[in-house]
Short mmCIF file of C-alpha atoms and ligand atoms in Angstrom, two decimals:
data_model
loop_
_atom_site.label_atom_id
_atom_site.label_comp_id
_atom_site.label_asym_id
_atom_site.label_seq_id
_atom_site.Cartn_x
_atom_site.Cartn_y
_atom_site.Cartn_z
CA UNK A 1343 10.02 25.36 24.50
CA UNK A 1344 13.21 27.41 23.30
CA UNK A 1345 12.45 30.24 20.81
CA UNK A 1346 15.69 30.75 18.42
CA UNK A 1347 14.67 33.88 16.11
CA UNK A 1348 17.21 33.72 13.00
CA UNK A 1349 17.38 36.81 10.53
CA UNK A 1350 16.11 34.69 7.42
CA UNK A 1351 15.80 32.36 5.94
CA UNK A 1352 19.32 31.40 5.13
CA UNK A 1353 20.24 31.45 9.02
CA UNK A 1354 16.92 29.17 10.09
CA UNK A 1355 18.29 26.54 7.33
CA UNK A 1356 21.69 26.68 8.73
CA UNK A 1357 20.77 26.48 12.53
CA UNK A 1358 18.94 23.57 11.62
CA UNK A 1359 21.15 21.64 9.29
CA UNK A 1360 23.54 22.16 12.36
CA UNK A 1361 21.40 20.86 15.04
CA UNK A 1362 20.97 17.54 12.53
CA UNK A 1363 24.57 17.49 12.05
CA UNK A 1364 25.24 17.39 15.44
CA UNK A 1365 22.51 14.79 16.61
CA UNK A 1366 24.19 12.38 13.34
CA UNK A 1367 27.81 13.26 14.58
CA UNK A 1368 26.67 12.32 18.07
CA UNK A 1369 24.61 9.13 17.48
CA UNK A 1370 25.69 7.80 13.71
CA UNK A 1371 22.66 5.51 14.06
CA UNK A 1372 19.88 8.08 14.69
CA UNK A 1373 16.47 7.67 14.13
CA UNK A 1374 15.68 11.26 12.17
CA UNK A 1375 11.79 12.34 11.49
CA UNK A 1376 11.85 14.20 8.71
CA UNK A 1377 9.43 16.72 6.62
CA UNK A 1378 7.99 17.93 3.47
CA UNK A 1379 7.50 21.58 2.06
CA UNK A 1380 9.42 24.25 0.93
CA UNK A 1381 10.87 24.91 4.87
CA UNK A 1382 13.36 22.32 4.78
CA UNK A 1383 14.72 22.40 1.46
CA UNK A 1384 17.60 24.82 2.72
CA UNK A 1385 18.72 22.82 5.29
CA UNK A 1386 18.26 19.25 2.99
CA UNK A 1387 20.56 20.96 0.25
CA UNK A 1388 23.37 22.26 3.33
CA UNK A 1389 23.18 18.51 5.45
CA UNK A 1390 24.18 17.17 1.65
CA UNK A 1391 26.35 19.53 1.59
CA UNK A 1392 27.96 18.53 5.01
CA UNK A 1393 27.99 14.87 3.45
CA UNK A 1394 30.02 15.59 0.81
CA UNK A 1395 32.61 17.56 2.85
CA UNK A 1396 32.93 14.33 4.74
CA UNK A 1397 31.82 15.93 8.29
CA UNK A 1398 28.14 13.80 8.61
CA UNK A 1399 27.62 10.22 7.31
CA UNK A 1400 24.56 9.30 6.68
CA UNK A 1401 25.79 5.36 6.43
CA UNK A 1402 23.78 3.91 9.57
CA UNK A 1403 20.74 6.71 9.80
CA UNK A 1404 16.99 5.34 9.69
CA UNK A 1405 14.46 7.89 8.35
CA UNK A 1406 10.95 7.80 8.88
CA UNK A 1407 8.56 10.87 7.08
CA UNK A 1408 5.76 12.90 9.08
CA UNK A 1409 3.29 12.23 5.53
CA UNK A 1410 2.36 11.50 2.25
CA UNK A 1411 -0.38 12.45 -0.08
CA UNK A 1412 -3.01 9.85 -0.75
CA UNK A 1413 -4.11 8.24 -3.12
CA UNK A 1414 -0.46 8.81 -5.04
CA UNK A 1415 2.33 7.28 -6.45
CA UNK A 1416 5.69 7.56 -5.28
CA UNK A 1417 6.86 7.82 -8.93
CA UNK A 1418 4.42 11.52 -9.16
CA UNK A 1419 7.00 14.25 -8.47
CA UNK A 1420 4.70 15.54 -6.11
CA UNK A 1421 4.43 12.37 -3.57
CA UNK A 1422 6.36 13.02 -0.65
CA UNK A 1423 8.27 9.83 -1.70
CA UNK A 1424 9.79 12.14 -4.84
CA UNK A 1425 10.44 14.92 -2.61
CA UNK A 1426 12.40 13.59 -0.01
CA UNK A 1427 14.53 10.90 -2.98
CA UNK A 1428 14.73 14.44 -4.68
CA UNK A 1429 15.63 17.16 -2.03
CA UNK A 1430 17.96 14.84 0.02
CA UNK A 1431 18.21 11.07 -0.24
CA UNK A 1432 19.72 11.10 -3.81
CA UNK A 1433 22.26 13.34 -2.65
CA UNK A 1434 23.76 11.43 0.61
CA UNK A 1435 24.86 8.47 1.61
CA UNK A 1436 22.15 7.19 2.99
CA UNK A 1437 21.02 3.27 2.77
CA UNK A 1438 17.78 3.88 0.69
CA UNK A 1439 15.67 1.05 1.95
CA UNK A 1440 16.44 2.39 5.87
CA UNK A 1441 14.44 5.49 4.71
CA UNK A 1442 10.37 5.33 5.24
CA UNK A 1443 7.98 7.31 3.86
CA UNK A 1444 4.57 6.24 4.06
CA UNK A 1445 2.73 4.32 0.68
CA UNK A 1446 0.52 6.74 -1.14
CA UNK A 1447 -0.73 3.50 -3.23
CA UNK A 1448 -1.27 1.38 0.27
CA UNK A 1449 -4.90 -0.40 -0.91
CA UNK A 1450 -5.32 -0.84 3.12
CA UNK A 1451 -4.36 2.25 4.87
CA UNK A 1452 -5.20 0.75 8.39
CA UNK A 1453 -2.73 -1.24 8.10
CA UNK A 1454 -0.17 1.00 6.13
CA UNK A 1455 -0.34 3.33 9.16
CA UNK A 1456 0.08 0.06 11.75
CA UNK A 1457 3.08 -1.06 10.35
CA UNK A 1458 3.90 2.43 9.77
CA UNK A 1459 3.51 3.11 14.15
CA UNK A 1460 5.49 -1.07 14.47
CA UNK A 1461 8.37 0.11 12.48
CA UNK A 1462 9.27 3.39 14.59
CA UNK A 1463 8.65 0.91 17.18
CA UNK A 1464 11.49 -1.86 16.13
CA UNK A 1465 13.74 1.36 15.33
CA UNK A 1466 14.18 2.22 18.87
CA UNK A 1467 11.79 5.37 18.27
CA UNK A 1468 12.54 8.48 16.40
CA UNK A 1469 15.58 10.30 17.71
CA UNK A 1470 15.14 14.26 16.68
CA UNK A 1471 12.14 15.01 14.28
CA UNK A 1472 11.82 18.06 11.96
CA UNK A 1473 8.89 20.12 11.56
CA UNK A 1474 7.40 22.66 9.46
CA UNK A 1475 4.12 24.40 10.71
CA UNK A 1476 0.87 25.38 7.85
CA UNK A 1477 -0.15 28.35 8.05
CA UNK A 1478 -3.34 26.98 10.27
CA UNK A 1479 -0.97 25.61 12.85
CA UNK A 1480 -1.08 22.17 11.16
CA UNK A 1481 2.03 19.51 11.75
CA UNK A 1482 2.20 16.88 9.81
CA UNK A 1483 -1.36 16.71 8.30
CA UNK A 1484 -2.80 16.98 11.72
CA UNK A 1485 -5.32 19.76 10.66
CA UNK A 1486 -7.32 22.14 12.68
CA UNK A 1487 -10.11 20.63 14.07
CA UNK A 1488 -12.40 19.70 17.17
CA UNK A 1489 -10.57 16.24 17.64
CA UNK A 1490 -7.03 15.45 16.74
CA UNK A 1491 -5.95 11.70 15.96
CA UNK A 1492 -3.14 10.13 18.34
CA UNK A 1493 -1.36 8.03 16.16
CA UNK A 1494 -0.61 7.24 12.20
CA UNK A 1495 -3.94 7.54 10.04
CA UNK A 1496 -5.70 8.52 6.64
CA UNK A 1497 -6.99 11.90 6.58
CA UNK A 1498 -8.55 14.53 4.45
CA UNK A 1499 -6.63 18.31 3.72
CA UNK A 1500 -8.31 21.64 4.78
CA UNK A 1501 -9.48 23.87 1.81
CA UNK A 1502 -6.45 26.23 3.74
CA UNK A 1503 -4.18 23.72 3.02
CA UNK A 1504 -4.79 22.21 -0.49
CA UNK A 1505 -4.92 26.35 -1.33
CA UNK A 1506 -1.67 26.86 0.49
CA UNK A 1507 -0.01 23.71 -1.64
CA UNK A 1508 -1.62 24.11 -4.83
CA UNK A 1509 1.86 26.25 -6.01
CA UNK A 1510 3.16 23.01 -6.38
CA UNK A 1511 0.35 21.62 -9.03
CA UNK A 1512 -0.49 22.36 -12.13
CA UNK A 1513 -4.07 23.13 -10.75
CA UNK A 1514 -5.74 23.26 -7.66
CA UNK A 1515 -7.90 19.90 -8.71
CA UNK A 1516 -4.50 17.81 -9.06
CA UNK A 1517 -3.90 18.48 -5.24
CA UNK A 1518 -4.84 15.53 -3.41
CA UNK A 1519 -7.46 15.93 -1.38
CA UNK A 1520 -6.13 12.88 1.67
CA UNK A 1521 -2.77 12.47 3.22
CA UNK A 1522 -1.44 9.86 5.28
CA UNK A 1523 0.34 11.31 8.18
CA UNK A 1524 1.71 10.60 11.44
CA UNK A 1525 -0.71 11.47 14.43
CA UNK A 1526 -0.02 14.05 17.31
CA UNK A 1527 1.05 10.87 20.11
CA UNK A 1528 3.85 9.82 16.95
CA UNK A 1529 5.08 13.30 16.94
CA UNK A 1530 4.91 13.91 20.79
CA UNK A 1531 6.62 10.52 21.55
CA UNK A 1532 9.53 11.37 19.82
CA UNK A 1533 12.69 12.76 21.79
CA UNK A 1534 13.19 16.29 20.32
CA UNK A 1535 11.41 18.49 18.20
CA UNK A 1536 13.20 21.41 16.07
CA UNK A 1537 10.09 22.96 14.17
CA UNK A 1538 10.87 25.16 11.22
CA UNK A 1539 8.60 28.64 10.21
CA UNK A 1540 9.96 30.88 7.70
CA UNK A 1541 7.67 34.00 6.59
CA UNK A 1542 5.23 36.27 7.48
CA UNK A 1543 2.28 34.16 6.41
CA UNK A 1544 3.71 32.09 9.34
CA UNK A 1545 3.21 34.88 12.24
CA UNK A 1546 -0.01 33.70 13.37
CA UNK A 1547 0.69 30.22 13.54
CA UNK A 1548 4.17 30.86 15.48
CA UNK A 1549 2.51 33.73 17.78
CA UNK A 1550 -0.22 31.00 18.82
CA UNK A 1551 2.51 28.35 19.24
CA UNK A 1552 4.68 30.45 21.26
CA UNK A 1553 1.99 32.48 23.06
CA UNK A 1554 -1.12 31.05 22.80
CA UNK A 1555 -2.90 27.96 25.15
CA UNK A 1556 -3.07 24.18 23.85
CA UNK A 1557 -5.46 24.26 21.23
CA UNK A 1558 -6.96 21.29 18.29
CA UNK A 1559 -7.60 24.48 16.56
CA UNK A 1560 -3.77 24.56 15.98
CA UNK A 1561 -2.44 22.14 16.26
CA UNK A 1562 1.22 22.86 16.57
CA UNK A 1563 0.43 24.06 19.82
CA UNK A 1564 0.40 20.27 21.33
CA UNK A 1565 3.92 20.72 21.21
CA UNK A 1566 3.31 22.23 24.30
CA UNK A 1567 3.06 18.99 25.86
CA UNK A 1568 6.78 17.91 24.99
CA UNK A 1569 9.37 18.72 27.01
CA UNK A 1570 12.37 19.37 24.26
CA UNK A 1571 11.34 21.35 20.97
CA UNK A 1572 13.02 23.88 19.88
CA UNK A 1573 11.02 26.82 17.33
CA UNK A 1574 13.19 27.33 14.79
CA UNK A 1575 12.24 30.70 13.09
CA UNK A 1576 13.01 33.81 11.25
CA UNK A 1577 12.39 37.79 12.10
CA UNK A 1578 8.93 37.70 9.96
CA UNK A 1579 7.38 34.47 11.00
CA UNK A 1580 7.94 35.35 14.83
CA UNK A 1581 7.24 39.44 14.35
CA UNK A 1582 4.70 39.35 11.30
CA UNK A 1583 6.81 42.31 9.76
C1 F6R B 1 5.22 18.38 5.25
C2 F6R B 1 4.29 18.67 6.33
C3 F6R B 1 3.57 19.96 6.43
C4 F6R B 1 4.48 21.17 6.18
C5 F6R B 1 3.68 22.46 6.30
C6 F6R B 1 4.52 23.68 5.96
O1 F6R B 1 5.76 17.09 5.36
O2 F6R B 1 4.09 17.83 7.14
O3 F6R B 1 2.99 20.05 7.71
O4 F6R B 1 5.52 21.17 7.08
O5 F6R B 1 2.57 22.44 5.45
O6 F6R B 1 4.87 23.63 4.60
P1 F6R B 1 5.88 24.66 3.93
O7 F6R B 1 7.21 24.38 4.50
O8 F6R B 1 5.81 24.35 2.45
O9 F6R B 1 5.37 26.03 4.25
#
């Protein structure tokens, strides 16, 4: 695992939106993983950026999201759906129907998260995924816990996390309480890993990542097991200061 400590936040968005750049430049047809949260909003709004200017096209790129809420509508500006149409699609040149998030309105979420797993399948697998980390060490909406879930699935949010993303709601009671979300084998079986921490709330999580055994307590830690990821992070998420 390579560490690469950037002085804020501003530098950890640009590193990143580089690394993407590069892996588009390199293979225009990559298969890009891609997250939520406020992390990767910096590097979303620079790879537009890098659209525009004409140096990344986003023409033949296939997308596939770590999660969404669930139950919720893609219409909600607060599904992952919104987000990602929000913070990046609407703003490059990507073909909208080769970008996949997962359906927050799916009435059978077995088989959401099936054809979810078949589709990263038929793409050839996902190229470079992004990742942010919670505060608990979750990725994706794998959460802390005594078992973790290999591949696509319904699950329920931590009282950590529906805390830690209640800034986005209203209230605390609009934050859904499930997810959809890519399991721990979907993340691991893709080819590279850049995962994004930005913050001191972030120390622990990043100190246990970098430092610490493999643990289902957090998660992120699994990434142990891959043999390309690269921690993206700033001076106060890797030195708590
Ligand atoms: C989002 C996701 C989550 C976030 C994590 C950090 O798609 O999968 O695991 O990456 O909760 O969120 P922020 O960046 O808001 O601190």
């Amino acid at each position: 695992m390579r560490v690469i400590v950037c002085k804020n936040y501003d530098e950890i968005s640009k590193t990143a939106a580089d690394i993407i750049a590069s892996q588009v430049i390199l293979k225009p047809d990559s298969v890009l993983g891609l997250a939520t949260g406020s992390t990767p909003v910096g590097t979303y709004k620079l790879l537009a950026e890098k659209n525009k200017a004409g140096v990344i096209d986003f023409k033949d790129v296939t997308t596939f999201n770590l999660d969404e809420y669930y139950p919720i509508s893609p219409e909600n500006d607060q599904s992952y759906r919104y987000f990602m149409n929000d913070n990046l699609f609407n703003h490059i040149n990507i073909d909208i129907t080769r970008t996949h998030v997962l359906n927050g309105m799916a009435e059978d979420t077995d088989k959401e998260c099936d054809e979810f797993e078949k589709m990263i399948e038929a793409a050839g697998g996902i190229d470079l995924q992004v990742l942010g980390i919670g505060q608990n060490g979750h990725i994706g909406f794998n959460e802390p816990d005594e078992e973790l879930v290999a591949k696509t699935h319904l699950t329920g949010l931590t009282e950590n996390t529906i805390q830690a993303n209640s800034r986005f709601f209203e209230k605390i009671e609009d934050v859904p309480t499930q997810s959809l979300t890519m399991g721990i084998a979907t993340i691991l079986a893709t080819r590279k890993i850049i995962i994004l921490a930005s913050g001191k709330n972030k120390h622990e999580a990043v100190d246990k990542l970098i430092n610490g055994g493999i643990t289902t307590s957090n998660p992120a830690t699994m990434l142990k097991l891959h043999p390309d990821v690269i921690v993206i992070c700033d001076e106060e998420a890797y030195t708590g200061k």
